[in-house]
PDB file of C-alpha atoms in Angstrom:
ATOM      1  CA  MET A   1    -123.754 103.940  26.810  1.00 59.00           C
ATOM      2  CA  ALA A   2    -120.757 104.186  24.493  1.00 70.00           C
ATOM      3  CA  HIS A   3    -123.055 105.947  22.019  1.00 71.00           C
ATOM      4  CA  LEU A   4    -124.015 108.571  24.594  1.00 78.00           C
ATOM      5  CA  GLU A   5    -120.626 109.731  25.833  1.00 82.00           C
ATOM      6  CA  PRO A   6    -119.496 111.673  22.723  1.00 83.00           C
ATOM      7  CA  ILE A   7    -122.712 113.737  22.565  1.00 85.00           C
ATOM      8  CA  GLN A   8    -123.440 114.274  26.242  1.00 87.00           C
ATOM      9  CA  ARG A   9    -122.083 117.848  26.304  1.00 86.00           C
ATOM     10  CA  GLN A  10    -124.120 118.808  23.231  1.00 88.00           C
ATOM     11  CA  LEU A  11    -127.237 117.368  24.837  1.00 89.00           C
ATOM     12  CA  THR A  12    -126.606 119.260  28.079  1.00 88.00           C
ATOM     13  CA  VAL A  13    -126.069 122.594  26.324  1.00 87.00           C
ATOM     14  CA  TYR A  14    -129.097 122.025  24.102  1.00 88.00           C
ATOM     15  CA  CYS A  15    -131.249 121.313  27.178  1.00 88.00           C
ATOM     16  CA  ALA A  16    -130.011 124.357  29.060  1.00 86.00           C
ATOM     17  CA  ARG A  17    -130.633 126.659  26.092  1.00 85.00           C
ATOM     18  CA  SER A  18    -134.048 125.194  25.262  1.00 87.00           C
ATOM     19  CA  LEU A  19    -135.650 125.006  28.684  1.00 86.00           C
ATOM     20  CA  HIS A  20    -137.566 127.835  30.285  1.00 82.00           C
ATOM     21  CA  GLN A  21    -135.705 126.963  33.475  1.00 83.00           C
ATOM     22  CA  PRO A  22    -132.106 126.113  32.463  1.00 82.00           C
ATOM     23  CA  ASN A  23    -131.331 124.756  35.932  1.00 85.00           C
ATOM     24  CA  GLU A  24    -133.611 121.803  35.114  1.00 88.00           C
ATOM     25  CA  ALA A  25    -131.368 120.654  32.256  1.00 89.00           C
ATOM     26  CA  SER A  26    -129.815 117.703  34.076  1.00 90.00           C
ATOM     27  CA  ASP A  27    -133.236 116.418  35.220  1.00 92.00           C
ATOM     28  CA  VAL A  28    -134.697 116.713  31.736  1.00 92.00           C
ATOM     29  CA  LEU A  29    -131.687 115.068  30.169  1.00 92.00           C
ATOM     30  CA  GLN A  30    -131.786 112.211  32.645  1.00 92.00           C
ATOM     31  CA  SER A  31    -135.503 111.721  32.064  1.00 93.00           C
ATOM     32  CA  ALA A  32    -135.113 111.742  28.266  1.00 92.00           C
ATOM     33  CA  ILE A  33    -132.231 109.273  28.389  1.00 90.00           C
ATOM     34  CA  THR A  34    -134.238 107.005  30.685  1.00 92.00           C
ATOM     35  CA  VAL A  35    -137.141 106.952  28.223  1.00 92.00           C
ATOM     36  CA  ALA A  36    -134.772 106.436  25.288  1.00 90.00           C
ATOM     37  CA  PHE A  37    -133.072 103.569  27.140  1.00 89.00           C
ATOM     38  CA  ARG A  38    -136.487 102.009  27.775  1.00 92.00           C
ATOM     39  CA  ASP A  39    -137.231 102.326  24.029  1.00 91.00           C
ATOM     40  CA  PHE A  40    -133.768 101.254  22.890  1.00 89.00           C
ATOM     41  CA  ASP A  41    -135.275  98.257  21.101  1.00 88.00           C
ATOM     42  CA  LYS A  42    -136.801 100.808  18.661  1.00 89.00           C
ATOM     43  CA  TYR A  43    -133.354 102.066  17.688  1.00 87.00           C
ATOM     44  CA  SER A  44    -131.902 100.457  14.578  1.00 86.00           C
ATOM     45  CA  GLU A  45    -128.157  99.912  14.802  1.00 85.00           C
ATOM     46  CA  GLY A  46    -126.363 101.774  12.031  1.00 84.00           C
ATOM     47  CA  THR A  47    -128.874 104.631  11.891  1.00 86.00           C
ATOM     48  CA  ASN A  48    -128.241 108.129  13.236  1.00 87.00           C
ATOM     49  CA  PHE A  49    -128.089 107.647  17.009  1.00 86.00           C
ATOM     50  CA  ARG A  50    -127.551 111.372  17.670  1.00 88.00           C
ATOM     51  CA  ALA A  51    -130.732 112.334  15.819  1.00 89.00           C
ATOM     52  CA  TRP A  52    -132.647 109.508  17.501  1.00 89.00           C
ATOM     53  CA  LEU A  53    -131.591 110.612  20.988  1.00 90.00           C
ATOM     54  CA  PHE A  54    -132.015 114.333  20.305  1.00 90.00           C
ATOM     55  CA  ARG A  55    -135.614 113.527  19.325  1.00 91.00           C
ATOM     56  CA  TYR A  56    -136.237 112.107  22.806  1.00 92.00           C
ATOM     57  CA  VAL A  57    -134.532 115.091  24.441  1.00 92.00           C
ATOM     58  CA  THR A  58    -136.513 117.557  22.322  1.00 91.00           C
ATOM     59  CA  LEU A  59    -139.798 115.905  23.247  1.00 91.00           C
ATOM     60  CA  GLU A  60    -138.883 115.928  26.944  1.00 92.00           C
ATOM     61  CA  ILE A  61    -137.967 119.633  26.710  1.00 89.00           C
ATOM     62  CA  LEU A  62    -141.281 120.430  25.041  1.00 87.00           C
ATOM     63  CA  ASN A  63    -143.180 118.447  27.680  1.00 86.00           C
ATOM     64  CA  ARG A  64    -141.316 120.121  30.550  1.00 88.00           C
ATOM     65  CA  ASN A  65    -141.796 123.628  29.134  1.00 83.00           C
ATOM     66  CA  ARG A  66    -145.477 122.956  28.466  1.00 80.00           C
ATOM     67  CA  ALA A  67    -146.064 121.432  31.909  1.00 77.00           C
ATOM     68  CA  SER A  68    -144.318 124.194  33.787  1.00 73.00           C
ATOM     69  CA  HIS A  69    -146.350 127.023  32.239  1.00 60.00           C
ATOM     70  CA  ARG A  70    -143.519 129.245  33.341  1.00 48.00           C
ATOM     71  CA  LEU A  71    -142.151 132.051  31.290  1.00 48.00           C
ATOM     72  CA  PRO A  72    -138.514 131.934  30.275  1.00 48.00           C
ATOM     73  CA  LYS A  73    -136.124 133.734  32.536  1.00 47.00           C
ATOM     74  CA  VAL A  74    -136.142 137.285  31.254  1.00 46.00           C
ATOM     75  CA  LEU A  75    -132.661 138.689  30.967  1.00 43.00           C
ATOM     76  CA  THR A  76    -132.381 142.424  31.222  1.00 43.00           C
ATOM     77  CA  GLU A  77    -129.516 144.765  30.594  1.00 45.00           C
ATOM     78  CA  GLU A  78    -129.683 145.622  34.286  1.00 43.00           C
ATOM     79  CA  SER A  79    -129.032 141.992  35.257  1.00 40.00           C
ATOM     80  CA  PRO A  80    -125.994 141.776  37.520  1.00 37.00           C
ATOM     81  CA  GLN A  81    -122.854 140.989  35.564  1.00 39.00           C
ATOM     82  CA  PRO A  82    -119.821 139.228  36.973  1.00 38.00           C
ATOM     83  CA  ALA A  83    -116.910 141.553  37.671  1.00 34.00           C
ATOM     84  CA  SER A  84    -114.836 139.736  35.061  1.00 38.00           C
ATOM     85  CA  ARG A  85    -117.164 140.849  32.285  1.00 39.00           C
ATOM     86  CA  LEU A  86    -115.946 143.153  29.564  1.00 41.00           C
ATOM     87  CA  ASP A  87    -116.474 146.880  30.091  1.00 45.00           C
ATOM     88  CA  LEU A  88    -118.536 147.947  27.082  1.00 42.00           C
ATOM     89  CA  THR A  89    -117.567 151.589  27.400  1.00 43.00           C
ATOM     90  CA  SER A  90    -114.027 150.693  26.389  1.00 46.00           C
ATOM     91  CA  PHE A  91    -114.958 147.992  23.895  1.00 45.00           C
ATOM     92  CA  ARG A  92    -114.531 148.446  20.133  1.00 48.00           C
ATOM     93  CA  LEU A  93    -115.088 145.978  17.333  1.00 43.00           C
ATOM     94  CA  GLU A  94    -111.328 145.435  17.025  1.00 48.00           C
ATOM     95  CA  THR A  95    -111.396 143.819  20.471  1.00 48.00           C
ATOM     96  CA  LEU A  96    -113.083 140.825  18.890  1.00 44.00           C
ATOM     97  CA  LEU A  97    -109.860 140.036  17.053  1.00 44.00           C
ATOM     98  CA  ASP A  98    -107.625 140.606  20.086  1.00 53.00           C
ATOM     99  CA  ASP A  99    -109.724 138.913  22.773  1.00 52.00           C
ATOM    100  CA  PRO A 100    -112.699 137.048  21.286  1.00 47.00           C
ATOM    101  CA  GLU A 101    -113.404 135.150  24.522  1.00 51.00           C
ATOM    102  CA  ALA A 102    -114.013 138.384  26.438  1.00 51.00           C
ATOM    103  CA  VAL A 103    -116.431 139.575  23.790  1.00 50.00           C
ATOM    104  CA  LEU A 104    -118.245 136.255  23.576  1.00 49.00           C
ATOM    105  CA  ASP A 105    -118.484 136.013  27.365  1.00 53.00           C
ATOM    106  CA  HIS A 106    -120.090 139.443  27.437  1.00 53.00           C
ATOM    107  CA  CYS A 107    -122.538 138.669  24.665  1.00 56.00           C
ATOM    108  CA  ASP A 108    -123.814 135.444  26.212  1.00 60.00           C
ATOM    109  CA  ASP A 109    -126.765 137.012  28.051  1.00 72.00           C
ATOM    110  CA  LEU A 110    -127.641 139.124  25.033  1.00 75.00           C
ATOM    111  CA  VAL A 111    -127.508 136.141  22.694  1.00 78.00           C
ATOM    112  CA  ALA A 112    -129.613 134.109  25.125  1.00 77.00           C
ATOM    113  CA  ARG A 113    -132.192 136.896  25.292  1.00 80.00           C
ATOM    114  CA  CYS A 114    -132.279 137.145  21.489  1.00 83.00           C
ATOM    115  CA  VAL A 115    -132.642 133.382  21.146  1.00 83.00           C
ATOM    116  CA  TRP A 116    -135.576 133.395  23.595  1.00 82.00           C
ATOM    117  CA  GLU A 117    -137.283 136.064  21.455  1.00 86.00           C
ATOM    118  CA  LEU A 118    -137.487 133.563  18.585  1.00 88.00           C
ATOM    119  CA  THR A 119    -140.547 131.336  18.210  1.00 90.00           C
ATOM    120  CA  PRO A 120    -140.144 127.942  19.905  1.00 87.00           C
ATOM    121  CA  GLN A 121    -139.795 126.172  16.558  1.00 90.00           C
ATOM    122  CA  GLU A 122    -137.211 128.690  15.280  1.00 93.00           C
ATOM    123  CA  ARG A 123    -135.317 128.366  18.572  1.00 89.00           C
ATOM    124  CA  ASN A 124    -135.291 124.550  18.431  1.00 89.00           C
ATOM    125  CA  ILE A 125    -134.060 124.529  14.842  1.00 92.00           C
ATOM    126  CA  LEU A 126    -131.362 127.108  15.534  1.00 90.00           C
ATOM    127  CA  LEU A 127    -130.126 125.285  18.627  1.00 88.00           C
ATOM    128  CA  LEU A 128    -130.133 121.888  16.934  1.00 89.00           C
ATOM    129  CA  ARG A 129    -128.069 123.343  14.093  1.00 90.00           C
ATOM    130  CA  ALA A 130    -125.734 125.506  16.210  1.00 85.00           C
ATOM    131  CA  ILE A 131    -125.197 123.189  19.165  1.00 81.00           C
ATOM    132  CA  GLY A 132    -125.969 119.771  17.741  1.00 81.00           C
ATOM    133  CA  ASP A 133    -124.442 120.533  14.339  1.00 83.00           C
ATOM    134  CA  PHE A 134    -127.274 118.601  12.703  1.00 90.00           C
ATOM    135  CA  LYS A 135    -127.949 118.700   8.966  1.00 92.00           C
ATOM    136  CA  TYR A 136    -131.285 120.026   7.691  1.00 95.00           C
ATOM    137  CA  ARG A 137    -132.521 116.493   7.027  1.00 94.00           C
ATOM    138  CA  GLU A 138    -131.660 115.397  10.571  1.00 92.00           C
ATOM    139  CA  ILE A 139    -133.400 118.403  12.120  1.00 93.00           C
ATOM    140  CA  ALA A 140    -136.478 117.662  10.000  1.00 94.00           C
ATOM    141  CA  GLU A 141    -136.465 114.087  11.319  1.00 91.00           C
ATOM    142  CA  ILE A 142    -135.995 115.141  14.937  1.00 90.00           C
ATOM    143  CA  LEU A 143    -138.797 117.727  14.842  1.00 91.00           C
ATOM    144  CA  GLU A 144    -140.942 115.769  12.368  1.00 91.00           C
ATOM    145  CA  ILE A 145    -141.378 118.713   9.985  1.00 94.00           C
ATOM    146  CA  PRO A 146    -140.585 119.161   6.278  1.00 96.00           C
ATOM    147  CA  ILE A 147    -136.983 119.955   5.347  1.00 96.00           C
ATOM    148  CA  GLY A 148    -138.113 123.121   3.536  1.00 96.00           C
ATOM    149  CA  THR A 149    -139.668 124.375   6.770  1.00 96.00           C
ATOM    150  CA  VAL A 150    -136.391 123.731   8.589  1.00 96.00           C
ATOM    151  CA  MET A 151    -134.440 125.685   5.988  1.00 96.00           C
ATOM    152  CA  GLY A 152    -136.870 128.614   6.002  1.00 97.00           C
ATOM    153  CA  LEU A 153    -137.160 128.867   9.781  1.00 96.00           C
ATOM    154  CA  LEU A 154    -133.401 128.562  10.276  1.00 96.00           C
ATOM    155  CA  SER A 155    -132.832 131.352   7.778  1.00 96.00           C
ATOM    156  CA  ARG A 156    -135.433 133.531   9.512  1.00 96.00           C
ATOM    157  CA  ALA A 157    -133.977 132.810  12.965  1.00 94.00           C
ATOM    158  CA  ARG A 158    -130.448 133.678  11.843  1.00 94.00           C
ATOM    159  CA  SER A 159    -131.672 136.866  10.189  1.00 93.00           C
ATOM    160  CA  GLN A 160    -133.543 137.950  13.325  1.00 93.00           C
ATOM    161  CA  LEU A 161    -130.513 137.268  15.526  1.00 89.00           C
ATOM    162  CA  ARG A 162    -128.197 139.113  13.158  1.00 89.00           C
ATOM    163  CA  ASP A 163    -130.537 142.141  13.003  1.00 90.00           C
ATOM    164  CA  ARG A 164    -130.967 142.278  16.784  1.00 87.00           C
ATOM    165  CA  LEU A 165    -127.243 141.922  17.482  1.00 83.00           C
ATOM    166  CA  LEU A 166    -126.367 144.573  14.880  1.00 84.00           C
ATOM    167  CA  GLN A 167    -128.940 146.878  16.457  1.00 84.00           C
ATOM    168  CA  TYR A 168    -127.391 146.264  19.878  1.00 80.00           C
ATOM    169  CA  ALA A 169    -123.874 146.921  18.543  1.00 79.00           C
ATOM    170  CA  ARG A 170    -124.952 150.193  16.921  1.00 80.00           C
ATOM    171  CA  GLU A 171    -126.821 151.349  20.041  1.00 80.00           C
ATOM    172  CA  ARG A 172    -123.678 150.771  22.119  1.00 75.00           C
ATOM    173  CA  GLY A 173    -121.370 152.475  19.620  1.00 75.00           C
ATOM    174  CA  LEU A 174    -119.632 149.226  18.727  1.00 72.00           C
ATOM    175  CA  LEU A 175    -120.364 149.833  15.037  1.00 70.00           C
ATOM    176  CA  SER A 176    -120.741 153.117  13.210  1.00 62.00           C
ATOM    177  CA  LYS A 177    -124.038 153.845  11.434  1.00 60.00           C
ATOM    178  CA  GLY A 178    -122.925 152.534   8.027  1.00 59.00           C
ATOM    179  CA  GLU A 179    -120.746 149.688   9.328  1.00 57.00           C
ATOM    180  CA  SER A 180    -122.007 146.130   9.274  1.00 58.00           C
ATOM    181  CA  ALA A 181    -120.666 142.925  10.725  1.00 55.00           C
TER     182      ALA A 181
END
């Protein structure tokens, strides 16, 4: 269990962001860890434990999403926002430098919505890289796909997120027409 403690938060966030029903993250994580513990004799000491465990978690997420046949929670701009959220009418790009937490807190639902618009494979690769901080080779091992596919899909996912977020910023007057982030 000493191997698990340093990566538990990453696993939890990865589960919550990857599942159609984020509230099932702790159940999925517990189930994946149980299966990994049962198969611990297959782990070779000295190899990449994080990648090995993330593989089990990824498979459990895929199984849970497939079994549920539920659609991801659709986030809309009309979704209720906590009162502490940033008022976009008074927000300007400069606010990011002064109070980045307020901006990032506000963007969370938007980023989540944009991530869910990616294909499942693009989403998994992006989340493994962004949350798990895995290298291309490790992601390829976890998802059992070629490293070139990982690189291409990650690039496409980042590009799609960037385009969607820039579009959102322009629509809300956060950036002028010619300005880019």
